[in-house]
Amino acid sequence: MTAYRADHLLLDTGWVSPGYIDVAPDGTIATAGPLLIEGAEPIAGYVIPGMPNLHSHAFHRGLVGYVDRLAPGFAVETLWSWREAMYRFMLALDPDDMEALAAQAYLDMLRSGFTSVAEFHYVHRQPDGRPYANPAEMSERIVAAARTVGIGLTMLPVLYASGGIGQPPLHEQRRFLLDLDGYLSLVETLRPQVMVGIAPHSLRAVPADLLLRLLRAVPEGPVHIHAAERTEEVEECRAGLGAAPVEWLLAKAGLDRRWTLVHATHVTDAEREGMARAGAIAGLCPLTEANLGDGRFRLRGYHRAGGRFGIGSDSNTLISAADELRMLEYGQRLHHRLRNVVVTPGDEATESPGRVLFDGARRGGAQSLAQPVGAIAPGLRADLVVLDDEAPALLGQTPRTVLDAWVISGGMAGGNPVRDVMVGGRWVVRDRHHEAEDTIRARFATVMRRHHP
């Protein structure tokens, strides 16, 4: 056992100051609470649960700075023009590139407070569309990157079969394509290596009958799907399937706690209520949704109906757990023209917007990833983040205010408030540094210079 004494420790029951954690040799938490443990190693600052990241496309990290100009041939910029640039970049990547990009993205996640990630991975084939000699090559590069960095991983190989409802796949999508047998074989190959879920890309990209066959073939474990990200998608599903995406999934797919509906931006009140009743997770990616001009999820009513949510860095344009939550809250404030729209009268856990958003996202993220994370409690993995009480953004704060300071107002000016990060009982970031950061950075730089000369 390794014991720690935190100045301030966030448990499900609230803050304890000081708080003690005993970490077992297998990297799980044996005990956590206010009871004194003699000889415990001191941790200055605020110790909080690591945040799960429920939606990532790791290789998009290499697009930062190169997709924010008006694209040739487009009068305005939308998701669709961005997608063209993404396809061009993706088609040039080899396995080494994929691993290098993922490692940098995952290191950025650790440094921002994410300690686990669900990787929505759809690049399966060679650039010409032929399978690799090892069909799991690209997926296993993601697994390797996660191991190098030390982040928890739920692998979500993506099933992609069409270019729209009733449409053949685009030529640019040739690296994504697998038939059901090939897809199920990939899932089984990955199972011994890492937590695995299934990810039918969307109702646009996976025909309804194929989706239902997939669900019958894999009756357990996480299911992630893009749903209602754009109004065009909603209209296409209504025309082709007779129902909007979430409406169709509620009626036909048996939504329950294993499901994460990524984005769910353009859904009706009835659809949001159905998601809440089903116990499904709304997979919100506020920074990406803002970057792509997708729209805004209406969190207030969903949250008050008991709806569960988590956050994802998605396109990895800006990787930051606190910034995702801040964008989520500020978007709600702009829409409602009110402040603190997710809070309710009660106690510290319900009246603090930072605490409400942080608690909701960590719990929903843990459910989405199907990993024993999201809280500091016995039996769960010891995924901890230490916020530096000497960081300028947090100076003068108390346990009562620190999450509001970090989530609602905290910036990077004067230094990142995330000082130390533990995953599975092992310190992977100490004093803002990772043991492999120089190698990871050098490999990432090589990829960026080669693909963006």
CSV table of C-alpha atoms in Angstrom, one decimal:
chain,number,residue,atom,x,y,z
A,1,MET,CA,0.0,0.0,0.0
A,2,THR,CA,1.0,3.6,-0.6
A,3,ALA,CA,-0.7,6.2,1.5
A,4,TYR,CA,-1.1,9.9,0.7
A,5,ARG,CA,-2.3,12.9,2.8
A,6,ALA,CA,-3.9,15.6,0.7
A,7,ASP,CA,-4.5,19.1,2.0
A,8,HIS,CA,-7.9,18.9,0.4
A,9,LEU,CA,-9.6,15.8,-1.0
A,10,LEU,CA,-12.8,15.7,-3.0
A,11,LEU,CA,-15.0,12.7,-2.3
A,12,ASP,CA,-18.6,12.0,-3.4
A,13,THR,CA,-19.7,13.3,0.0
A,14,GLY,CA,-17.7,16.5,-0.4
A,15,TRP,CA,-14.4,17.9,0.6
A,16,VAL,CA,-12.3,16.6,3.5
A,17,SER,CA,-9.3,18.7,4.7
A,18,PRO,CA,-7.0,16.9,5.1
A,19,GLY,CA,-8.0,13.7,3.4
A,20,TYR,CA,-6.1,10.4,3.2
A,21,ILE,CA,-5.9,7.9,0.4
A,22,ASP,CA,-4.4,4.4,0.5
A,23,VAL,CA,-3.5,3.0,-3.0
A,24,ALA,CA,-3.3,-0.7,-3.4
A,25,PRO,CA,-0.5,-2.4,-5.4
A,26,ASP,CA,-2.9,-3.0,-8.3
A,27,GLY,CA,-3.5,0.7,-8.6
A,28,THR,CA,-6.9,0.8,-7.1
A,29,ILE,CA,-8.0,2.8,-4.1
A,30,ALA,CA,-8.1,0.8,-0.9
A,31,THR,CA,-9.4,3.6,1.4
A,32,ALA,CA,-10.2,7.3,1.1
A,33,GLY,CA,-11.5,9.6,3.7
A,34,PRO,CA,-10.6,11.7,6.8
A,35,LEU,CA,-9.1,8.9,8.9
A,36,LEU,CA,-5.5,9.5,9.7
A,37,ILE,CA,-2.9,7.3,8.1
A,38,GLU,CA,0.5,7.5,9.8
A,39,GLY,CA,3.4,8.2,7.5
A,40,ALA,CA,1.3,9.2,4.5
A,41,GLU,CA,3.1,11.1,1.8
A,42,PRO,CA,1.9,14.7,1.7
A,43,ILE,CA,0.2,16.2,-1.3
A,44,ALA,CA,-0.2,20.0,-1.3
A,45,GLY,CA,-3.2,21.5,-3.0
A,46,TYR,CA,-6.5,20.1,-4.1
A,47,VAL,CA,-6.9,16.4,-5.1
A,48,ILE,CA,-9.8,15.7,-7.3
A,49,PRO,CA,-10.9,12.7,-9.4
A,50,GLY,CA,-9.4,12.5,-12.9
A,51,MET,CA,-11.9,13.5,-15.6
A,52,PRO,CA,-12.9,10.9,-18.3
A,53,ASN,CA,-12.8,12.1,-21.9
A,54,LEU,CA,-15.7,10.4,-23.6
A,55,HIS,CA,-15.0,11.3,-27.3
A,56,SER,CA,-11.7,11.8,-29.1
A,57,HIS,CA,-10.4,11.6,-32.6
A,58,ALA,CA,-6.7,11.6,-31.7
A,59,PHE,CA,-5.2,12.2,-35.1
A,60,HIS,CA,-7.2,15.5,-35.4
A,61,ARG,CA,-4.5,16.9,-33.1
A,62,GLY,CA,-2.4,17.3,-36.3
A,63,LEU,CA,-5.0,19.6,-37.9
A,64,VAL,CA,-4.7,22.4,-35.3
A,65,GLY,CA,-4.0,25.7,-37.1
A,66,TYR,CA,-4.6,24.3,-40.6
A,67,VAL,CA,-8.4,24.1,-40.8
A,68,ASP,CA,-9.4,27.6,-39.7
A,69,ARG,CA,-9.2,29.5,-43.0
A,70,LEU,CA,-11.9,29.7,-45.7
A,71,ALA,CA,-11.5,26.5,-47.7
A,72,PRO,CA,-11.1,26.7,-51.5
A,73,GLY,CA,-14.5,26.3,-53.3
A,74,PHE,CA,-16.6,27.2,-50.2
A,75,ALA,CA,-18.3,30.5,-49.7
A,76,VAL,CA,-18.7,29.8,-45.9
A,77,GLU,CA,-17.0,27.5,-43.5
A,78,THR,CA,-19.1,24.6,-42.0
A,79,LEU,CA,-18.5,21.0,-40.8
A,80,TRP,CA,-18.5,19.9,-44.4
A,81,SER,CA,-15.7,22.1,-45.6
A,82,TRP,CA,-13.7,21.2,-42.5
A,83,ARG,CA,-14.3,17.5,-43.3
A,84,GLU,CA,-12.7,17.9,-46.7
A,85,ALA,CA,-9.5,19.2,-45.1
A,86,MET,CA,-9.6,16.4,-42.5
A,87,TYR,CA,-9.9,13.8,-45.3
A,88,ARG,CA,-6.9,15.1,-47.1
A,89,PHE,CA,-4.8,14.9,-44.0
A,90,MET,CA,-6.1,11.5,-42.9
A,91,LEU,CA,-5.4,9.9,-46.3
A,92,ALA,CA,-1.7,10.7,-45.9
A,93,LEU,CA,-1.1,9.3,-42.4
A,94,ASP,CA,0.8,6.1,-41.8
A,95,PRO,CA,0.8,4.0,-38.6
A,96,ASP,CA,3.8,5.8,-37.1
A,97,ASP,CA,2.1,9.1,-37.8
A,98,MET,CA,-1.1,7.9,-36.0
A,99,GLU,CA,0.8,6.8,-33.0
A,100,ALA,CA,2.8,10.0,-32.7
A,101,LEU,CA,-0.3,12.2,-33.1
A,102,ALA,CA,-2.2,10.1,-30.5
A,103,ALA,CA,0.6,10.2,-28.0
A,104,GLN,CA,0.8,14.0,-28.2
A,105,ALA,CA,-3.0,14.4,-27.8
A,106,TYR,CA,-3.1,12.0,-24.9
A,107,LEU,CA,-0.2,13.8,-23.2
A,108,ASP,CA,-2.1,17.1,-23.6
A,109,MET,CA,-5.1,15.4,-22.1
A,110,LEU,CA,-3.2,14.3,-19.0
A,111,ARG,CA,-1.8,17.7,-18.5
A,112,SER,CA,-5.3,19.3,-18.6
A,113,GLY,CA,-7.0,16.9,-16.1
A,114,PHE,CA,-8.2,14.1,-18.3
A,115,THR,CA,-7.0,10.7,-17.0
A,116,SER,CA,-8.9,8.3,-19.4
A,117,VAL,CA,-10.2,8.6,-22.9
A,118,ALA,CA,-12.7,6.9,-25.3
A,119,GLU,CA,-11.0,6.9,-28.7
A,120,PHE,CA,-13.6,6.9,-31.5
A,121,HIS,CA,-11.3,5.4,-34.1
A,122,TYR,CA,-12.2,5.0,-37.7
A,123,VAL,CA,-9.0,4.8,-39.7
A,124,HIS,CA,-8.7,1.1,-40.3
A,125,ARG,CA,-7.2,0.6,-43.8
A,126,GLN,CA,-4.2,1.7,-45.8
A,127,PRO,CA,-4.5,4.9,-47.8
A,128,ASP,CA,-5.5,3.0,-51.0
A,129,GLY,CA,-8.2,1.2,-49.1
A,130,ARG,CA,-6.5,-2.2,-48.8
A,131,PRO,CA,-6.4,-3.8,-45.4
A,132,TYR,CA,-3.1,-3.9,-43.5
A,133,ALA,CA,-1.4,-7.2,-43.1
A,134,ASN,CA,-2.5,-6.9,-39.5
A,135,PRO,CA,-6.1,-5.5,-39.7
A,136,ALA,CA,-5.8,-4.1,-36.2
A,137,GLU,CA,-2.6,-2.1,-37.1
A,138,MET,CA,-4.0,1.4,-36.7
A,139,SER,CA,-6.1,0.5,-33.7
A,140,GLU,CA,-3.1,-1.1,-32.0
A,141,ARG,CA,-1.1,2.1,-32.6
A,142,ILE,CA,-3.7,4.0,-30.6
A,143,VAL,CA,-3.3,1.4,-27.8
A,144,ALA,CA,0.4,1.8,-27.9
A,145,ALA,CA,0.2,5.6,-27.7
A,146,ALA,CA,-2.1,5.3,-24.6
A,147,ARG,CA,0.4,3.0,-22.9
A,148,THR,CA,3.3,5.2,-23.6
A,149,VAL,CA,1.5,8.2,-22.1
A,150,GLY,CA,-0.2,6.2,-19.3
A,151,ILE,CA,-3.7,7.3,-19.9
A,152,GLY,CA,-6.7,5.0,-19.4
A,153,LEU,CA,-8.2,3.9,-22.7
A,154,THR,CA,-11.6,2.7,-23.9
A,155,MET,CA,-11.1,1.7,-27.5
A,156,LEU,CA,-14.1,2.4,-29.8
A,157,PRO,CA,-13.4,1.0,-33.3
A,158,VAL,CA,-15.9,2.6,-35.6
A,159,LEU,CA,-18.2,0.8,-38.0
A,160,TYR,CA,-18.6,2.9,-41.2
A,161,ALA,CA,-20.4,1.6,-44.3
A,162,SER,CA,-22.1,4.4,-46.3
A,163,GLY,CA,-21.7,8.0,-47.3
A,164,GLY,CA,-25.2,8.9,-46.3
A,165,ILE,CA,-28.6,7.2,-46.0
A,166,GLY,CA,-28.9,4.9,-49.0
A,167,GLN,CA,-25.6,6.3,-50.5
A,168,PRO,CA,-22.4,4.5,-51.2
A,169,PRO,CA,-19.3,5.5,-49.3
A,170,LEU,CA,-17.3,8.4,-50.7
A,171,HIS,CA,-13.9,7.6,-52.2
A,172,GLU,CA,-12.3,9.7,-49.5
A,173,GLN,CA,-13.8,7.3,-46.8
A,174,ARG,CA,-12.0,4.2,-48.1
A,175,ARG,CA,-9.8,3.9,-45.0
A,176,PHE,CA,-12.9,3.6,-42.8
A,177,LEU,CA,-14.7,0.7,-44.4
A,178,LEU,CA,-15.2,-2.7,-42.8
A,179,ASP,CA,-18.0,-5.3,-43.3
A,180,LEU,CA,-19.6,-6.6,-40.1
A,181,ASP,CA,-17.5,-9.8,-40.0
A,182,GLY,CA,-14.3,-7.8,-40.3
A,183,TYR,CA,-15.5,-5.3,-37.7
A,184,LEU,CA,-16.4,-8.0,-35.2
A,185,SER,CA,-13.0,-9.6,-35.8
A,186,LEU,CA,-11.3,-6.3,-35.0
A,187,VAL,CA,-13.3,-5.9,-31.8
A,188,GLU,CA,-12.3,-9.4,-30.7
A,189,THR,CA,-8.6,-8.8,-31.5
A,190,LEU,CA,-8.6,-5.7,-29.3
A,191,ARG,CA,-10.5,-7.2,-26.3
A,192,PRO,CA,-7.5,-8.8,-24.6
A,193,GLN,CA,-5.5,-5.6,-24.9
A,194,VAL,CA,-7.9,-2.9,-23.6
A,195,MET,CA,-11.5,-2.0,-22.7
A,196,VAL,CA,-13.4,-2.1,-25.9
A,197,GLY,CA,-16.8,-0.8,-27.0
A,198,ILE,CA,-18.6,-0.6,-30.3
A,199,ALA,CA,-19.1,2.6,-32.3
A,200,PRO,CA,-21.5,2.6,-35.2
A,201,HIS,CA,-20.5,6.0,-36.6
A,202,SER,CA,-24.0,7.4,-37.2
A,203,LEU,CA,-27.3,6.6,-38.8
A,204,ARG,CA,-25.9,8.3,-41.9
A,205,ALA,CA,-22.9,6.0,-42.1
A,206,VAL,CA,-24.4,2.8,-40.8
A,207,PRO,CA,-27.6,1.4,-42.4
A,208,ALA,CA,-30.4,0.7,-39.9
A,209,ASP,CA,-30.4,-3.0,-40.5
A,210,LEU,CA,-26.6,-3.2,-40.1
A,211,LEU,CA,-26.8,-1.3,-36.9
A,212,LEU,CA,-29.4,-3.7,-35.5
A,213,ARG,CA,-27.3,-6.7,-36.5
A,214,LEU,CA,-24.3,-5.2,-34.8
A,215,LEU,CA,-26.3,-4.7,-31.6
A,216,ARG,CA,-27.4,-8.3,-31.6
A,217,ALA,CA,-23.9,-9.5,-32.2
A,218,VAL,CA,-22.5,-7.4,-29.3
A,219,PRO,CA,-25.2,-7.3,-26.6
A,220,GLU,CA,-22.9,-5.9,-23.8
A,221,GLY,CA,-20.4,-3.1,-23.3
A,222,PRO,CA,-20.3,0.5,-24.4
A,223,VAL,CA,-22.1,1.8,-27.5
A,224,HIS,CA,-21.2,5.2,-28.9
A,225,ILE,CA,-22.8,6.9,-31.9
A,226,HIS,CA,-22.8,10.4,-33.4
A,227,ALA,CA,-26.4,11.6,-33.3
A,228,ALA,CA,-28.1,14.9,-34.3
A,229,GLU,CA,-24.9,16.9,-34.5
A,230,ARG,CA,-26.1,18.9,-37.5
A,231,THR,CA,-29.6,20.0,-38.7
A,232,GLU,CA,-28.7,18.5,-42.1
A,233,GLU,CA,-28.3,15.1,-40.4
A,234,VAL,CA,-31.6,15.4,-38.7
A,235,GLU,CA,-33.4,16.3,-41.9
A,236,GLU,CA,-31.7,13.4,-43.8
A,237,CYS,CA,-32.7,10.9,-41.2
A,238,ARG,CA,-36.3,12.1,-41.2
A,239,ALA,CA,-36.4,11.8,-45.0
A,240,GLY,CA,-34.7,8.4,-45.1
A,241,LEU,CA,-35.8,6.7,-41.9
A,242,GLY,CA,-39.0,8.5,-41.1
A,243,ALA,CA,-37.6,9.8,-37.8
A,244,ALA,CA,-34.9,12.1,-36.4
A,245,PRO,CA,-31.8,10.2,-35.3
A,246,VAL,CA,-32.5,10.2,-31.5
A,247,GLU,CA,-36.2,9.6,-32.1
A,248,TRP,CA,-35.3,6.5,-34.2
A,249,LEU,CA,-32.7,5.2,-31.7
A,250,LEU,CA,-35.2,5.6,-28.8
A,251,ALA,CA,-37.8,3.6,-30.8
A,252,LYS,CA,-35.7,1.0,-32.5
A,253,ALA,CA,-32.3,0.5,-30.8
A,254,GLY,CA,-33.2,0.0,-27.1
A,255,LEU,CA,-31.3,2.9,-25.6
A,256,ASP,CA,-30.1,2.2,-22.1
A,257,ARG,CA,-27.1,3.0,-19.8
A,258,ARG,CA,-24.6,1.4,-22.2
A,259,TRP,CA,-25.3,4.1,-24.9
A,260,THR,CA,-23.5,7.4,-25.4
A,261,LEU,CA,-25.1,9.8,-27.9
A,262,VAL,CA,-22.3,12.0,-29.1
A,263,HIS,CA,-23.4,15.6,-29.5
A,264,ALA,CA,-27.2,15.2,-29.5
A,265,THR,CA,-27.2,18.9,-30.4
A,266,HIS,CA,-30.4,19.2,-32.4
A,267,VAL,CA,-32.9,17.1,-30.4
A,268,THR,CA,-36.4,17.9,-29.2
A,269,ASP,CA,-37.5,18.2,-25.6
A,270,ALA,CA,-39.2,14.8,-26.0
A,271,GLU,CA,-36.0,13.2,-27.2
A,272,ARG,CA,-34.0,14.7,-24.4
A,273,GLU,CA,-36.5,13.4,-21.9
A,274,GLY,CA,-36.3,9.9,-23.5
A,275,MET,CA,-32.5,10.0,-23.2
A,276,ALA,CA,-32.8,10.9,-19.6
A,277,ARG,CA,-35.3,8.1,-18.9
A,278,ALA,CA,-33.1,5.6,-20.7
A,279,GLY,CA,-30.1,6.5,-18.6
A,280,ALA,CA,-28.0,7.1,-21.7
A,281,ILE,CA,-25.2,9.6,-21.7
A,282,ALA,CA,-25.2,12.9,-23.7
A,283,GLY,CA,-21.7,13.0,-25.0
A,284,LEU,CA,-21.1,16.8,-25.2
A,285,CYS,CA,-18.0,18.3,-26.9
A,286,PRO,CA,-18.6,22.0,-26.4
A,287,LEU,CA,-15.3,23.3,-27.8
A,288,THR,CA,-15.5,21.2,-31.0
A,289,GLU,CA,-19.2,22.0,-31.4
A,290,ALA,CA,-18.4,25.7,-31.1
A,291,ASN,CA,-15.4,25.4,-33.4
A,292,LEU,CA,-17.4,23.7,-36.1
A,293,GLY,CA,-20.5,25.9,-35.6
A,294,ASP,CA,-22.7,22.9,-34.8
A,295,GLY,CA,-25.0,24.4,-32.2
A,296,ARG,CA,-25.6,24.1,-28.5
A,297,PHE,CA,-27.0,21.3,-26.5
A,298,ARG,CA,-29.8,22.5,-24.2
A,299,LEU,CA,-28.4,21.3,-20.9
A,300,ARG,CA,-30.6,23.0,-18.4
A,301,GLY,CA,-33.8,21.1,-18.8
A,302,TYR,CA,-32.0,17.8,-19.5
A,303,HIS,CA,-30.0,18.1,-16.3
A,304,ARG,CA,-33.1,18.9,-14.2
A,305,ALA,CA,-34.8,15.9,-15.7
A,306,GLY,CA,-31.9,13.7,-14.3
A,307,GLY,CA,-30.2,13.4,-17.7
A,308,ARG,CA,-26.6,12.2,-17.6
A,309,PHE,CA,-23.8,13.8,-19.6
A,310,GLY,CA,-20.0,13.8,-20.0
A,311,ILE,CA,-17.5,15.8,-22.0
A,312,GLY,CA,-15.1,15.0,-24.9
A,313,SER,CA,-12.3,16.8,-26.6
A,314,ASP,CA,-13.5,15.4,-30.0
A,315,SER,CA,-11.4,17.2,-32.7
A,316,ASN,CA,-8.8,18.1,-30.1
A,317,THR,CA,-8.6,21.7,-31.3
A,318,LEU,CA,-8.1,22.7,-27.7
A,319,ILE,CA,-7.6,20.0,-25.1
A,320,SER,CA,-8.7,21.1,-21.7
A,321,ALA,CA,-11.1,19.5,-19.2
A,322,ALA,CA,-11.9,22.9,-17.6
A,323,ASP,CA,-12.3,24.7,-20.9
A,324,GLU,CA,-14.8,22.1,-22.1
A,325,LEU,CA,-16.9,22.6,-19.0
A,326,ARG,CA,-16.5,26.4,-19.2
A,327,MET,CA,-17.7,26.5,-22.8
A,328,LEU,CA,-20.6,24.3,-21.8
A,329,GLU,CA,-21.7,26.7,-19.0
A,330,TYR,CA,-21.1,29.9,-21.0
A,331,GLY,CA,-23.1,28.6,-23.9
A,332,GLN,CA,-26.0,28.0,-21.6
A,333,ARG,CA,-25.6,31.5,-20.1
A,334,LEU,CA,-25.7,33.1,-23.6
A,335,HIS,CA,-28.7,31.1,-24.6
A,336,HIS,CA,-30.8,31.7,-21.4
A,337,ARG,CA,-29.3,35.2,-20.8
A,338,LEU,CA,-28.9,34.1,-17.2
A,339,ARG,CA,-26.0,33.2,-14.9
A,340,ASN,CA,-25.3,29.8,-13.2
A,341,VAL,CA,-28.0,28.1,-15.2
A,342,VAL,CA,-27.3,24.5,-14.0
A,343,VAL,CA,-27.4,25.2,-10.3
A,344,THR,CA,-30.3,24.5,-7.9
A,345,PRO,CA,-30.8,25.7,-4.3
A,346,GLY,CA,-29.6,23.2,-1.8
A,347,ASP,CA,-26.0,22.8,-0.7
A,348,GLU,CA,-22.4,23.2,-1.9
A,349,ALA,CA,-22.8,20.3,-4.4
A,350,THR,CA,-25.8,21.8,-6.1
A,351,GLU,CA,-25.2,25.6,-5.8
A,352,SER,CA,-21.7,25.7,-7.3
A,353,PRO,CA,-21.7,25.6,-11.1
A,354,GLY,CA,-18.2,24.4,-11.2
A,355,ARG,CA,-19.0,21.5,-8.9
A,356,VAL,CA,-22.3,20.6,-10.6
A,357,LEU,CA,-20.6,20.5,-14.0
A,358,PHE,CA,-17.5,18.7,-12.8
A,359,ASP,CA,-19.5,16.1,-10.8
A,360,GLY,CA,-21.9,15.5,-13.7
A,361,ALA,CA,-19.1,15.1,-16.3
A,362,ARG,CA,-16.9,12.8,-14.2
A,363,ARG,CA,-19.8,10.5,-13.3
A,364,GLY,CA,-21.2,10.4,-16.8
A,365,GLY,CA,-17.8,10.0,-18.3
A,366,ALA,CA,-17.1,7.0,-16.1
A,367,GLN,CA,-20.4,5.3,-17.2
A,368,SER,CA,-19.6,6.1,-20.9
A,369,LEU,CA,-16.2,4.6,-20.8
A,370,ALA,CA,-17.3,1.6,-18.7
A,371,GLN,CA,-14.3,2.1,-16.5
A,372,PRO,CA,-13.9,2.1,-12.7
A,373,VAL,CA,-13.1,5.8,-12.6
A,374,GLY,CA,-14.7,9.1,-12.0
A,375,ALA,CA,-14.6,9.2,-8.2
A,376,ILE,CA,-12.1,8.8,-5.3
A,377,ALA,CA,-13.6,5.8,-3.6
A,378,PRO,CA,-12.5,2.3,-2.5
A,379,GLY,CA,-12.4,-0.2,-5.4
A,380,LEU,CA,-12.0,2.4,-8.1
A,381,ARG,CA,-8.9,3.0,-10.1
A,382,ALA,CA,-6.6,5.6,-8.5
A,383,ASP,CA,-6.9,8.3,-11.1
A,384,LEU,CA,-6.2,11.6,-9.4
A,385,VAL,CA,-5.5,15.2,-10.4
A,386,VAL,CA,-3.8,17.6,-8.2
A,387,LEU,CA,-4.7,21.3,-8.6
A,388,ASP,CA,-1.9,23.6,-7.5
A,389,ASP,CA,-3.1,26.0,-4.8
A,390,GLU,CA,-0.1,28.2,-5.6
A,391,ALA,CA,-1.1,28.6,-9.3
A,392,PRO,CA,-2.3,32.2,-9.9
A,393,ALA,CA,-5.7,31.1,-11.1
A,394,LEU,CA,-6.3,29.4,-7.8
A,395,LEU,CA,-4.6,31.7,-5.3
A,396,GLY,CA,-6.8,32.6,-2.4
A,397,GLN,CA,-9.4,29.9,-3.1
A,398,THR,CA,-10.9,27.4,-0.7
A,399,PRO,CA,-12.5,24.0,-1.2
A,400,ARG,CA,-15.8,25.8,-1.4
A,401,THR,CA,-14.7,28.0,-4.4
A,402,VAL,CA,-11.8,26.1,-6.1
A,403,LEU,CA,-13.9,24.3,-8.7
A,404,ASP,CA,-15.7,27.5,-9.6
A,405,ALA,CA,-12.3,29.2,-9.9
A,406,TRP,CA,-10.9,26.5,-12.1
A,407,VAL,CA,-13.9,25.7,-14.3
A,408,ILE,CA,-15.7,29.0,-14.6
A,409,SER,CA,-12.8,31.5,-14.4
A,410,GLY,CA,-9.5,29.6,-14.3
A,411,GLY,CA,-7.1,30.1,-17.2
A,412,MET,CA,-3.6,29.2,-18.0
A,413,ALA,CA,-2.1,32.6,-17.4
A,414,GLY,CA,0.7,32.2,-14.9
A,415,GLY,CA,0.8,28.5,-15.3
A,416,ASN,CA,-1.4,25.4,-15.7
A,417,PRO,CA,-3.3,24.7,-12.4
A,418,VAL,CA,-3.0,21.0,-13.0
A,419,ARG,CA,0.3,20.1,-11.3
A,420,ASP,CA,0.4,16.4,-10.8
A,421,VAL,CA,-1.6,13.5,-12.4
A,422,MET,CA,-1.9,9.9,-11.2
A,423,VAL,CA,-3.4,7.1,-13.4
A,424,GLY,CA,-4.0,3.6,-11.9
A,425,GLY,CA,-1.9,4.4,-8.9
A,426,ARG,CA,1.1,5.6,-10.9
A,427,TRP,CA,2.2,9.3,-11.1
A,428,VAL,CA,2.3,10.0,-14.8
A,429,VAL,CA,2.7,13.8,-14.5
A,430,ARG,CA,4.8,15.3,-11.7
A,431,ASP,CA,5.3,19.0,-11.3
A,432,ARG,CA,3.7,19.4,-14.8
A,433,HIS,CA,6.2,17.1,-16.5
A,434,HIS,CA,5.9,13.6,-18.1
A,435,GLU,CA,8.9,11.3,-18.3
A,436,ALA,CA,8.5,10.7,-22.0
A,437,GLU,CA,7.5,14.3,-23.0
A,438,ASP,CA,10.6,15.1,-25.0
A,439,THR,CA,10.4,11.9,-27.1
A,440,ILE,CA,6.6,12.4,-27.6
A,441,ARG,CA,7.1,16.0,-28.6
A,442,ALA,CA,10.0,15.2,-31.1
A,443,ARG,CA,7.9,12.5,-32.8
A,444,PHE,CA,4.9,14.8,-33.0
A,445,ALA,CA,7.0,17.6,-34.4
A,446,THR,CA,8.4,15.3,-37.1
A,447,VAL,CA,4.8,14.4,-38.2
A,448,MET,CA,3.7,18.0,-38.3
A,449,ARG,CA,6.7,19.2,-40.3
A,450,ARG,CA,6.3,16.4,-42.8
A,451,HIS,CA,2.6,16.9,-43.4
A,452,HIS,CA,2.6,20.7,-43.2
A,453,PRO,CA,5.8,21.7,-44.9
